Every structure is written in structure tokens, then in C-alpha cells.
XYZ file of C-alpha atoms in Angstrom:
657
model
C -2.598 -11.575 -9.939
C -3.854 -8.048 -9.321
C -7.399 -6.893 -10.021
C -6.235 -4.931 -13.038
C -4.321 -7.915 -14.388
C -7.330 -10.151 -13.913
C -9.555 -7.681 -15.687
C -7.095 -7.321 -18.533
C -6.839 -11.061 -18.891
C -10.592 -11.487 -18.956
C -11.168 -8.713 -21.484
C -8.805 -10.277 -24.004
C -10.515 -13.667 -23.741
C -7.475 -15.344 -22.170
C -8.002 -18.096 -19.621
C -7.672 -16.909 -16.017
C -5.373 -19.316 -14.242
C -6.626 -18.273 -10.814
C -10.167 -19.070 -11.897
C -9.312 -22.720 -12.262
C -9.210 -23.571 -8.582
C -12.018 -25.882 -7.610
C -14.576 -24.409 -5.254
C -18.110 -25.265 -4.191
C -19.170 -21.640 -4.563
C -19.699 -21.088 -8.248
C -19.642 -22.417 -11.763
C -17.879 -20.058 -14.104
C -18.665 -19.802 -17.766
C -18.030 -17.256 -20.450
C -20.907 -17.873 -22.798
C -23.177 -20.608 -24.054
C -23.319 -22.359 -27.410
C -26.025 -24.840 -28.365
C -27.025 -25.158 -24.738
C -23.552 -26.086 -23.413
C -21.573 -24.053 -20.876
C -17.994 -23.166 -21.727
C -15.144 -22.343 -19.302
C -13.807 -18.785 -19.478
C -12.026 -18.132 -22.754
C -12.978 -21.362 -24.473
C -16.206 -20.343 -26.150
C -15.953 -20.601 -29.944
C -17.187 -17.032 -30.320
C -14.666 -15.494 -27.891
C -12.577 -13.050 -29.940
C -9.540 -10.851 -29.450
C -9.982 -7.102 -28.952
C -8.648 -6.479 -32.445
C -11.535 -8.450 -33.903
C -14.189 -6.614 -31.957
C -16.477 -4.225 -33.775
C -15.052 -0.742 -33.162
C -18.185 1.165 -34.050
C -20.105 2.992 -31.360
C -23.297 1.238 -30.350
C -25.898 3.877 -30.986
C -28.850 2.005 -29.509
C -29.699 -1.384 -28.041
C -30.196 -3.288 -31.278
C -27.115 -1.741 -32.882
C -25.063 -2.579 -29.815
C -26.195 -6.194 -29.899
C -25.407 -6.458 -33.597
C -21.996 -4.797 -33.233
C -21.069 -6.783 -30.137
C -22.729 -10.134 -30.641
C -19.400 -11.867 -30.351
C -18.230 -10.084 -27.231
C -17.619 -12.372 -24.306
C -19.739 -12.228 -21.159
C -18.547 -13.984 -18.061
C -21.089 -15.985 -16.075
C -20.795 -16.996 -12.421
C -23.279 -19.595 -11.186
C -23.750 -19.979 -7.423
C -25.208 -22.799 -5.383
C -26.884 -20.389 -2.954
C -27.947 -16.747 -2.893
C -25.755 -16.205 0.186
C -22.684 -17.252 -1.800
C -23.685 -14.922 -4.620
C -24.016 -12.000 -2.198
C -20.566 -12.690 -0.726
C -18.942 -12.808 -4.167
C -20.796 -9.714 -5.412
C -19.638 -7.719 -2.386
C -16.019 -8.750 -2.968
C -16.272 -7.937 -6.694
C -17.667 -4.472 -5.951
C -15.199 -3.713 -3.144
C -12.251 -4.668 -5.343
C -13.477 -2.422 -8.131
C -13.981 0.370 -5.592
C -10.380 0.076 -4.361
C -8.970 -0.084 -7.878
C -10.976 2.685 -9.541
C -11.086 5.104 -6.598
C -7.295 4.909 -6.476
C -7.042 5.520 -10.227
C -9.697 8.221 -10.607
C -10.303 9.701 -7.148
C -13.977 8.746 -7.370
C -16.044 5.574 -7.775
C -19.318 5.899 -9.689
C -21.868 3.179 -8.955
C -25.200 2.755 -10.730
C -27.905 0.741 -8.985
C -31.151 -0.776 -10.174
C -34.123 -1.702 -8.034
C -35.745 -5.033 -7.257
C -33.766 -7.821 -5.611
C -30.427 -6.190 -6.477
C -30.445 -4.225 -3.223
C -30.814 -7.396 -1.180
C -27.966 -8.966 -3.127
C -25.499 -6.167 -2.271
C -26.248 -6.334 1.453
C -22.845 -7.849 2.311
C -21.164 -4.555 1.412
C -22.785 -3.076 4.526
C -21.184 -5.718 6.755
C -17.589 -6.394 7.867
C -15.018 -6.453 6.387
C -16.325 -4.101 3.691
C -18.183 -1.700 5.960
C -14.886 -0.667 7.542
C -12.439 -1.194 4.671
C -14.207 0.368 1.679
C -13.454 4.063 1.194
C -17.079 5.159 1.069
C -16.106 8.838 0.749
C -15.206 8.147 -2.887
C -18.564 6.593 -3.811
C -21.054 8.439 -6.014
C -24.359 6.584 -6.377
C -26.858 6.811 -9.236
C -29.889 4.887 -10.474
C -30.184 3.236 -13.879
C -33.906 3.912 -13.665
C -36.384 5.352 -11.239
C -40.107 5.473 -10.820
C -41.578 8.989 -10.909
C -43.062 8.811 -7.433
C -42.200 10.606 -4.176
C -38.902 9.446 -2.709
C -40.684 8.002 0.338
C -43.146 6.004 -1.800
C -42.990 2.225 -1.603
C -42.351 2.039 -5.379
C -39.304 4.311 -5.212
C -35.985 2.678 -6.095
C -34.309 5.360 -3.991
C -36.311 4.354 -0.917
C -35.555 0.690 -1.546
C -31.817 1.408 -1.709
C -31.934 3.790 1.252
C -33.692 1.315 3.522
C -31.700 -1.714 2.437
C -28.209 -0.333 1.842
C -27.493 3.407 1.785
C -28.626 4.027 5.372
C -26.096 1.419 6.533
C -22.939 2.758 4.859
C -21.267 6.195 5.270
C -21.500 7.459 1.700
C -21.657 11.290 1.828
C -25.267 12.383 1.376
C -24.339 14.783 -1.402
C -22.877 11.932 -3.431
C -26.187 10.076 -3.673
C -28.035 11.370 -6.734
C -31.770 10.775 -6.500
C -34.189 12.184 -9.034
C -36.151 15.363 -8.441
C -39.493 13.843 -7.493
C -41.241 17.211 -7.733
C -40.931 17.210 -11.516
C -42.849 15.475 -14.279
C -41.332 12.372 -15.880
C -39.940 14.457 -18.741
C -38.659 17.155 -16.393
C -37.069 14.619 -14.048
C -35.244 12.935 -16.953
C -33.920 16.266 -18.247
C -32.910 17.318 -14.742
C -31.057 14.050 -14.133
C -29.203 14.307 -17.445
C -28.199 17.883 -16.599
C -26.852 16.654 -13.274
C -24.831 13.918 -14.995
C -23.364 16.409 -17.469
C -22.293 18.654 -14.604
C -20.574 15.701 -12.934
C -18.828 14.777 -16.179
C -17.647 18.368 -16.420
C -16.378 18.191 -12.829
C -14.558 14.926 -13.465
C -16.667 12.772 -11.134
C -18.064 10.732 -14.016
C -15.645 9.701 -16.744
C -16.425 10.092 -20.428
C -16.093 7.204 -22.867
C -13.591 8.049 -25.565
C -15.117 5.474 -27.893
C -18.799 6.388 -27.567
C -19.005 9.985 -26.371
C -21.354 8.961 -23.561
C -20.657 8.902 -19.812
C -18.585 5.955 -18.610
C -19.733 4.825 -15.170
C -17.304 2.688 -13.209
C -19.772 -0.075 -12.440
C -23.461 -0.755 -12.966
C -25.048 -3.282 -10.617
C -28.159 -4.321 -12.525
C -31.034 -6.735 -12.315
C -33.241 -8.198 -15.019
C -36.977 -8.842 -15.194
C -38.549 -12.174 -16.210
C -39.332 -10.613 -19.612
C -35.666 -9.710 -20.139
C -36.078 -5.988 -19.454
C -33.283 -4.027 -17.787
C -33.563 -0.524 -16.364
C -36.941 0.647 -17.685
C -36.172 -0.546 -21.191
C -38.855 -3.079 -22.061
C -39.120 -5.608 -24.920
C -40.489 -4.035 -28.077
C -40.642 -0.516 -26.630
C -39.329 2.315 -28.855
C -37.027 3.523 -26.063
C -34.630 0.656 -26.687
C -33.681 2.503 -29.887
C -32.973 5.886 -28.254
C -29.448 6.848 -29.301
C -29.067 10.543 -28.478
C -30.206 11.165 -24.930
C -28.399 10.019 -21.814
C -31.587 9.828 -19.754
C -35.103 9.520 -21.107
C -38.602 8.904 -19.761
C -41.473 6.510 -20.220
C -45.146 7.123 -19.435
C -46.521 3.767 -20.538
C -44.402 1.243 -18.683
C -45.927 -2.245 -19.019
C -44.931 -2.752 -15.396
C -46.440 -0.356 -12.843
C -45.967 2.428 -12.009
C -46.294 3.681 -15.597
C -44.118 6.819 -15.355
C -40.357 6.362 -15.017
C -37.015 7.730 -16.090
C -34.249 5.489 -17.409
C -30.691 5.485 -18.678
C -30.489 4.715 -22.391
C -28.498 1.886 -23.959
C -25.635 4.116 -25.167
C -25.023 5.016 -21.495
C -25.375 1.459 -20.186
C -23.111 0.140 -22.938
C -20.406 2.709 -22.224
C -19.846 1.372 -18.688
C -16.459 0.103 -17.550
C -18.030 -2.828 -15.666
C -21.518 -4.296 -15.475
C -22.653 -6.944 -12.996
C -25.920 -8.505 -14.145
C -27.411 -10.077 -11.032
C -30.185 -12.556 -11.879
C -31.611 -15.218 -9.586
C -34.621 -17.516 -9.572
C -36.227 -20.015 -11.918
C -38.754 -17.399 -13.065
C -36.019 -15.734 -15.106
C -34.483 -18.905 -16.590
C -36.152 -18.425 -19.985
C -34.726 -14.945 -20.438
C -31.322 -16.109 -19.167
C -31.313 -18.970 -21.671
C -32.085 -16.630 -24.571
C -29.601 -13.993 -23.404
C -26.737 -16.482 -23.154
C -27.510 -18.310 -26.370
C -25.429 -17.666 -29.459
C -28.550 -17.766 -31.593
C -29.616 -14.128 -31.763
C -31.601 -12.290 -34.375
C -32.123 -8.560 -34.312
C -35.861 -9.013 -34.781
C -36.526 -10.564 -31.380
C -33.780 -9.299 -29.115
C -34.568 -8.941 -25.444
C -33.323 -5.717 -23.838
C -30.825 -7.710 -21.756
C -29.309 -8.972 -25.030
C -28.786 -5.362 -26.121
C -26.496 -4.727 -23.147
C -23.149 -5.108 -24.902
C -20.273 -3.092 -23.510
C -18.202 -1.103 -25.976
C -15.029 -1.362 -23.949
C -15.681 -3.010 -20.616
C -16.274 -6.215 -18.706
C -19.726 -7.766 -18.322
C -20.236 -10.394 -15.609
C -23.358 -12.394 -14.828
C -23.986 -13.305 -11.182
C -26.606 -16.073 -11.238
C -27.859 -18.980 -9.166
C -28.669 -22.515 -10.337
C -32.431 -21.915 -10.683
C -31.759 -19.008 -13.075
C -29.792 -21.344 -15.342
C -32.040 -24.346 -14.701
C -31.907 -25.716 -18.199
C -31.195 -29.478 -18.405
C -27.570 -30.763 -18.459
C -25.994 -27.301 -18.315
C -23.914 -27.483 -15.111
C -20.229 -28.419 -15.474
C -17.747 -28.930 -12.594
C -17.757 -25.986 -10.205
C -15.042 -23.364 -10.557
C -14.664 -19.837 -9.251
C -12.482 -16.765 -9.670
C -10.320 -15.788 -6.738
C -8.914 -12.274 -6.739
C -6.983 -10.696 -3.877
C -9.002 -8.147 -1.957
C -7.345 -4.761 -2.330
C -8.088 -3.055 0.946
C -8.433 0.709 0.874
C -8.249 2.564 4.171
C -10.274 5.760 4.298
C -8.729 8.947 5.664
C -8.735 9.265 9.449
C -9.244 13.006 9.306
C -13.020 12.554 9.259
C -12.923 11.341 12.848
C -10.823 14.304 13.883
C -13.347 16.754 12.497
C -16.039 15.525 14.884
C -13.948 16.100 17.982
C -12.915 19.715 17.420
C -14.705 22.533 19.165
C -15.337 25.729 17.269
C -13.763 28.699 19.004
C -14.091 31.639 16.679
C -11.797 34.608 17.050
C -13.027 35.475 20.528
C -9.561 35.411 22.063
C -7.788 38.772 22.422
C -4.852 38.976 20.067
C -2.282 41.619 19.141
C -3.052 40.810 15.505
C -6.265 42.730 15.181
C -8.447 45.467 16.548
C -11.962 44.116 16.782
C -15.029 46.229 16.227
C -18.641 45.368 15.680
C -19.663 48.401 13.662
C -18.900 52.083 13.366
C -20.831 55.106 14.423
C -19.790 58.630 13.478
C -16.370 57.317 12.522
C -15.573 55.816 15.957
C -14.592 52.178 16.404
C -16.476 50.087 18.949
C -15.430 46.798 20.603
C -17.421 43.733 19.598
C -20.970 43.906 20.901
C -20.782 47.449 22.279
C -21.986 49.407 19.277
C -25.185 51.327 20.063
C -26.935 49.691 17.088
C -25.956 46.102 17.950
C -29.147 44.168 18.742
C -30.009 40.755 20.064
C -31.156 38.035 17.645
C -34.668 38.289 19.044
C -34.873 41.900 17.958
C -33.800 41.232 14.411
C -36.225 41.739 11.553
C -37.700 38.314 10.780
C -38.949 39.132 7.292
C -37.275 37.568 4.281
C -35.002 39.926 2.369
C -36.324 39.727 -1.159
C -33.556 41.796 -2.797
C -30.529 43.873 -1.874
C -32.326 47.112 -1.015
C -35.031 45.305 0.953
C -32.376 43.369 2.843
C -30.544 46.549 3.752
C -33.767 48.212 4.902
C -34.863 45.193 6.930
C -31.441 44.592 8.416
C -29.943 48.034 8.758
C -29.466 47.500 12.470
C -27.900 44.075 12.225
C -24.465 43.836 13.737
C -21.424 43.309 11.537
C -18.129 42.420 13.134
C -15.001 44.110 11.841
C -11.434 42.864 12.256
C -8.692 45.351 11.397
C -5.187 43.993 10.850
C -1.827 45.741 10.878
C -0.548 43.680 7.962
C -1.986 41.574 5.171
C 0.008 38.572 6.431
C -1.779 38.776 9.786
C -5.132 38.986 7.991
C -4.333 35.862 5.952
C -3.384 33.919 9.091
C -6.609 34.892 10.880
C -8.791 34.217 7.811
C -7.320 30.722 7.478
C -8.031 29.960 11.135
C -11.575 31.325 10.851
C -12.297 29.181 7.789
C -10.678 26.041 9.190
C -12.660 26.301 12.434
C -15.900 26.725 10.507
C -14.955 23.722 8.370
C -14.437 21.541 11.455
C -17.674 22.681 13.078
C -20.016 22.544 10.108
C -18.585 19.409 8.485
C -19.130 17.627 11.806
C -22.696 18.944 12.078
C -23.774 18.507 8.459
C -21.361 16.041 6.848
C -20.407 18.636 4.231
C -18.886 22.115 4.161
C -20.054 24.453 1.392
C -17.676 27.286 0.565
C -18.365 30.106 -1.877
C -15.404 32.016 -3.295
C -15.114 35.283 -5.168
C -12.270 36.372 -7.407
C -9.749 39.157 -7.156
C -7.381 39.378 -4.181
C -9.534 36.997 -2.115
C -7.629 33.972 -3.455
C -4.309 35.427 -2.321
C -5.796 36.122 1.101
C -6.836 32.483 1.669
C -3.399 31.108 0.762
C -2.590 30.105 4.355
C -5.225 27.366 4.173
C -2.929 25.545 1.749
C -0.063 25.552 4.250
C 0.535 23.716 7.545
C -1.183 23.252 9.905
C -4.384 23.528 7.841
C -3.193 21.603 4.803
C -2.936 18.483 6.968
C -5.648 19.082 9.587
C -8.619 20.280 7.519
C -10.925 17.498 6.292
C -10.843 18.552 2.644
C -13.022 15.595 1.609
C -16.011 17.450 3.072
C -15.451 20.658 1.109
C -17.744 21.663 -1.761
C -16.563 24.792 -3.568
C -18.674 27.283 -5.534
C -18.265 30.757 -6.992
C -20.377 33.765 -6.075
C -19.822 34.994 -9.608
C -17.920 33.977 -12.697
C -16.908 35.531 -15.972
C -18.350 33.773 -19.025
C -14.997 32.903 -20.544
C -13.180 29.576 -21.032
C -12.006 28.073 -17.748
C -8.365 28.459 -18.795
C -8.809 32.156 -19.665
C -6.874 34.667 -17.588
C -10.149 36.376 -16.591
C -11.669 33.172 -15.192
C -12.311 33.140 -11.449
C -12.034 29.359 -11.612
C -8.532 29.546 -13.090
C -7.512 32.120 -10.496
C -8.700 29.851 -7.677
C -7.224 26.734 -9.279
C -3.773 28.265 -9.706
C -3.669 29.992 -6.336
C -5.493 27.572 -4.034
C -7.417 24.560 -5.355
C -4.403 22.890 -6.976
C -2.650 22.951 -3.593
C -5.317 21.265 -1.444
C -6.888 17.785 -1.842
C -10.524 18.748 -2.368
C -12.184 16.012 -4.498
C -12.408 17.221 -8.095
C -16.108 16.415 -8.266
C -16.793 18.763 -5.374
C -15.515 21.835 -7.198
C -18.413 23.333 -9.140
C -17.224 25.480 -12.029
C -19.624 26.914 -14.576
C -20.246 25.290 -17.941
C -18.081 27.546 -20.081
C -19.538 26.109 -23.284
C -22.862 27.864 -22.666
C -24.081 31.422 -23.140
C -24.308 33.692 -20.092
C -28.009 32.936 -19.728
C -27.489 29.205 -20.250
C -24.574 29.074 -17.799
C -26.635 30.827 -15.118
C -29.566 28.442 -15.576
C -27.231 25.442 -15.584
C -25.513 26.580 -12.370
C -28.840 27.142 -10.619
C -29.980 23.660 -11.693
C -26.784 22.223 -10.223
C -27.375 24.056 -6.921
C -30.935 22.779 -6.724
C -29.734 19.213 -7.240
C -27.232 19.662 -4.402
C -29.929 21.094 -2.140
C -32.046 18.063 -2.950
C -29.133 15.778 -2.104
C -28.469 17.577 1.177
C -25.037 18.972 0.266
C -26.295 22.548 0.389
C -28.631 23.453 3.236
C -31.856 25.380 2.720
C -32.656 28.488 4.731
C -35.866 28.008 6.673
C -36.379 31.762 6.932
C -35.808 32.738 3.293
C -36.433 29.665 1.162
C -33.081 30.152 -0.588
C -29.955 28.000 -0.335
C -27.923 28.481 2.834
C -24.205 28.154 2.124
C -21.968 27.510 5.096
C -19.552 30.323 4.360
C -18.988 32.887 1.635
C -15.472 34.303 1.363
C -16.048 37.511 -0.568
C -14.189 40.542 -1.800
C -15.422 44.020 -2.655
C -14.568 46.390 -5.489
C -13.567 50.053 -5.018
C -17.085 51.017 -6.149
C -18.664 48.840 -3.452
C -19.764 46.043 -5.781
C -19.766 42.440 -4.585
C -20.118 39.366 -6.760
C -21.165 40.845 -10.127
C -23.787 43.061 -8.510
C -22.832 46.626 -9.395
C -24.064 49.984 -8.032
C -27.287 51.091 -9.696
C -27.655 47.948 -11.808
C -31.155 46.383 -11.939
C -29.750 42.987 -10.881
C -29.381 44.168 -7.291
C -33.182 43.973 -7.124
C -33.505 40.393 -8.435
C -35.527 38.486 -5.812
C -36.616 35.246 -7.491
C -33.629 33.616 -9.132
C -30.725 32.005 -7.304
C -28.269 32.677 -10.115
C -28.639 35.281 -12.813
C -26.528 36.750 -15.610
C -25.261 40.103 -16.771
C -24.171 41.076 -20.279
C -23.299 44.711 -19.599
C -20.892 44.554 -16.670
C -19.267 47.967 -16.125
C -16.090 46.038 -15.360
C -14.712 43.797 -18.140
C -15.392 41.181 -19.285
C -19.023 42.210 -19.847
C -20.704 38.784 -19.643
C -20.911 37.089 -16.238
C -23.122 35.011 -13.996
C -23.728 35.907 -10.373
C -25.488 34.813 -7.214
C -28.367 37.105 -6.274
C -28.769 38.916 -2.972
C -31.383 36.517 -1.568
C -28.763 33.758 -1.873
C -25.902 35.821 -0.456
C -28.077 37.007 2.417
C -29.181 33.492 3.320
C -25.613 32.416 4.155
C -24.662 31.086 7.571
C -21.360 33.012 7.574
C -19.857 35.689 5.350
C -16.278 36.912 5.518
C -15.910 40.207 3.656
C -12.207 40.534 2.899
C -11.239 44.075 1.919
C -7.756 45.529 1.846
C -6.069 48.639 0.474
C -6.600 52.383 0.584
C -8.340 52.303 -2.804
C -11.400 50.804 -1.160
C -11.461 53.082 1.883
C -14.334 55.231 0.570
C -16.633 52.273 0.038
C -15.638 50.825 3.422
C -16.430 54.142 5.104
C -19.890 54.262 3.555
C -20.603 50.595 4.219
C -19.716 50.826 7.918
C -21.472 54.115 8.523
C -24.776 54.115 10.396
C -26.092 56.744 7.980
C -27.753 54.779 5.213
C -30.501 55.755 2.821
C -32.076 53.325 0.414
C -31.569 55.727 -2.490
C -27.793 55.497 -2.590
C -26.962 52.095 -1.167
C -23.823 50.399 -2.388
C -24.186 46.696 -3.154
C -21.921 45.845 -0.205
C -24.420 47.612 2.065
C -27.166 45.315 0.758
C -25.330 42.275 2.071
C -27.280 41.754 5.294
C -27.574 38.210 6.564
C -31.027 37.010 7.537
C -29.761 34.640 10.180
C -25.996 34.453 10.142
C -22.723 36.057 11.116
C -21.027 38.683 8.963
C -17.356 39.470 9.615
C -15.182 42.044 7.927
C -11.481 41.223 7.509
C -9.747 44.520 6.719
C -6.362 46.189 6.962
C -5.588 49.689 8.240
C -5.447 51.325 4.785
C -8.980 50.046 4.024
C -10.390 51.731 7.162
C -8.166 54.811 6.947
C -11.085 57.150 6.258
C -12.868 55.894 9.358
C -9.878 56.205 11.629
C -9.030 59.667 10.410
C -12.426 61.120 11.257
């Protein structure tokens, strides 16, 4: 029987034949009635799906009332070691199944002894066989303390589990410990909504709340789960995904927590409870005698459309004459082999376009209309001579960096440009993914997408480690994502649909928001990814440092949605801002600001066609005054490499001088 078949059989309260094999590992029960344990499927309250209450559980008490007859499977183990082995197998099998189905595996952890109980996942065979690149890790609750504090659930998981398995850093979602409890809860919910929008987290069709693949939870002696405590008003929260508590009866007092509608929308929950100190709560939770007036929080955990399994030891169920003959479930382990391309990315050496080639004429800058070989321009300076000050806006950046070298590649044909741009990007991907574990790429719209098409063809389609890519937009039009003006749609149709970048690593804007709201939401998303280590932070500017921006330029010299003479070119505080009066339709857009653009590690400015020759001439001239700067002239990297990819028509005014 496959994992999916076993799950289906369990969810419809049928007896699992494979579970009937005798084993010393575990006793398996589905529920309790009058203090007796019943084999799976035989409990008098086990009901068919058709008989289950269809209504959405709006809070803990409502969920318990609606789902009081829903079956919960209980596994009882002789020893904690046996429990840990079984829990690892359970989790690994779900990982293989759901990652294959969805392309991602969302795991929610609690704190306490749970982390010790999942330790076997960090050992063979699971360490090598689980496809960790698909894991996305969250916390059902967290204490509002610094991440390195001894009370932090993040630190507990990092020390005991996360540091021992190769889950990508950017797929571990810790709270923002710089915020208040209320702010941290709001920030975490915003992050979850972004990940739902990106397809990383599924959405429950029956509840309208996020549907995590599996929650691995513990329970306190008082029956609390997450930071939802007996008798506390938060157990009745039915609107928010994440909320906060400032008066926790268990220290520390300030925490954030998932709400019951989120917990009860999960696909799978493993409730891991060990020790005699919790036997009273276990007895009450597994009894069929429940009244809404005295429900424990653990009794309010009733899945709307999922499978709930208890992993317990004998002390936790140490109520007299409760242990029947020992039986266990045996499911085949579905091994998932992770892609081997990750190993290849660490062995490649970056050799940027230093080799002479008939494809391109290489220049570093222009002076009085003459082209200079790379490095020989009279204004090219060493890094030590570069202005160290932070560029606070476009004009300041241009003034501070007017003597910074920009490399220019001029191609005979657009096809040659596309080939070289693909090689440039692929080499950066190999280098930076190996160094950082992630590769952050910022795209623009327009003809840029056509110019990167070669990345979606051999040899790059097969050799690039796409699992490391995280894709952003330097600007976006505030239109639906399927609108013809959408930069996302342009990139999806022309590039993203042709390469296997994980869906959750493509960060489109929230097109349901206003321009201002979409800009704020996108900046919040970026800050979360900086916190998680996906996006680097520039030490010299204090703004995010993207690995590469692949940008285009308009005939008027605008880049992103930063237009000549518009006040936004001077924005020096925000990472992402908005415009409602774009001189180029559509009028409403969001855009990265110059401090973000100018903090990049690499920028490729891709400009083709005679229609842009005037702006190219001005941008590459050494005669600049701050009064008439084009936005493209304000793109001056603080500590990075800027390369122009152009064709002969685009530099025709330079060559004709």
C-alpha cells in the first residue's frame, strides 16, 4: 500500500490491513471510549467522511464541537527511541509524497521536547534521502525574544535540528525579533500571505485559511498547544492567522502564535506527547466525554480535512488497564533523491567574459566619443580610490560615483548579445549560489525578457542550479498578474514557465492591493528574506544587496519606474516605493529605489536599438552635471560591477562622433 492509499484508508475510518502486523514498537489506537483503547477504525464514534460536519471551524471551541466525532489515530511506543524512529519515517514519507505533488513541503514546528523527538531526521537514511531543498519551515508559536536567546524556539530548533540538515536558509521562516509582539505577529502573517500567493503554502478550500502540509506539535501538561492556553481568550480567535499574547501563564509572557483556524486547516498533524506528567491531559483529550465548557486547547485541535496522529509513550497514557496487544503501522518508505546539480554548482569556477571573442567589442567607458578597452579609460579608478560614502539617492550616487568604471560590451547582433548575457548570468549563478546558498535575480520588463531567452535553452537549462534562484522585479505595474501590461506575465510567458525555478521563489507583487499597499507589502517581503538570509545586506549602504539585476532602459533614460525629473529619483529611505503618475502607461506602479539598485553586487544594463542611442550617448559620456542627469546615469554601484550589454545601433551616436 502506498502512502497516499494508507492516508486515504485512515481518513475514511477503514481498518488498515498493514497496521495489523504484530510489532513490539507501538500500540495503535484510534480513539478512546470509557477508558478503553480501540484498534484503528473500530471506535464507536468513527464516522464516514459524509457524516462529518462540513462547517468551517472558526475557533477552537467551534472546531471541537463540529469535529468531536472525527477520528484521531494514536500510536503508543514502548520507548522514546522507538517513537523518534517512527516519527522520522512518518515525516520523511510525507515529505516525499507532498513535495512530489506540490513542489514544496511546508513543515510547522513547535518548541519543547519536539525538537529532540525529530532528531532521527538528521541521521541516515533520512539525512541523505530526504529532498531538503523542498522544505519550508515555520513555527506554530514563538517567544518574542532575540533569536539567540535561550527561550527562543528558533534557537532550540537551530541547535537541535536545522543546523544538521541542508534546508536552504531562506526557507526557514523565523520571526522578526526586532519587533514588538503585535508587530512580529503582523509581520509573520504578512510573510505567510506572501507565501500563499507564491504557491509555497497551500490554501484550504474548506476553511479559507492556509493549509500547511504537516504540523509537528507538542503539548503542555495543562493541555496547551502552540501558545494557546486553557481559558485564554485567544483560543476563540477566528479571523487572524497569527496573533500575539502578552500575558502568557508560562514564561516568557510575550509570544506570537498560530490561531486554531490555521492549525485546524492542516493536512497532517503529529501530536508528540511523552511522559507521565502529561497523562491527565492525554486522558481528557482522548476521552469521548467532552463538554464545550471545559475543553483543553489540545481538544480544540480538530482537523477540517486532514489526518491527526498522536505519537505517545506508555507513561503518557499511563491510565490503568489501557494497553492492548501491540500493533504498528508499516508503510513503505518513499525515497526521494534530491537533484545532483547542487554539487555541480560548488565546483564551477567563475570566469566572467574576460576571454577575447569575436562576438563583442569591449570597452570600459567612453570619453569624447572614443571607445576604450576594458580598464584603459582615463577615468577608470582602483577600488581603493572609489568614494566610500553611501549613495542616498540617484543624484547623490551619480555625484559620488561619477568616476566609477562601467564596462560596455557592444555586439554585432542581438543573438550574440543574448548568448553572452546567458553565459554571464549562468556563471554568476554558479559562483554566488555556491558562496551564499542562494542566487537573487532582479528582472525588469520590456525587451529584457527576450534577451535572457538563451538561459532557457541548453546548455543552461540543464546545467544551472535553478533551485537556488530567487526572482524579483525592479518595478511592476499595478495591474492583475494576468494583464498584458504585467511584468510578471511577460516574464512568466517568456522565461519563467520554461525553467524549473521553485514557484515559491518567484516573488510577484500582491495585485489585490493599491499601489501604496503593494509597495509596502513588497518591501516587507524583502525584509523577511533579508532576515532569513536569502537576500544579502550591503555593509556599506545598509540596503539589500541583490546578486544581480538584469535591467533595461527606456529611450528617455529611465530605469525601473524612475523617470527623468520625477521626485522619486531622490527617494533615499524606502526600499520600494510607488508612483501614481507614471509618464508611461499604466500610471500606477511600484519600483525599487536607487539606494537598492546601487547596492547590487552586479548589474547588467541591456540596451539595444537606435531609438535609445541618445540616452546611451549621454549615459556613457564623461560630461555629467547633476542638473540634467538621466536616471540611468544615477545607477552607480557602491561596491559592485556594472556591465552594459549593447548592440551597434544603441551606440551609433558614440561611434559616429
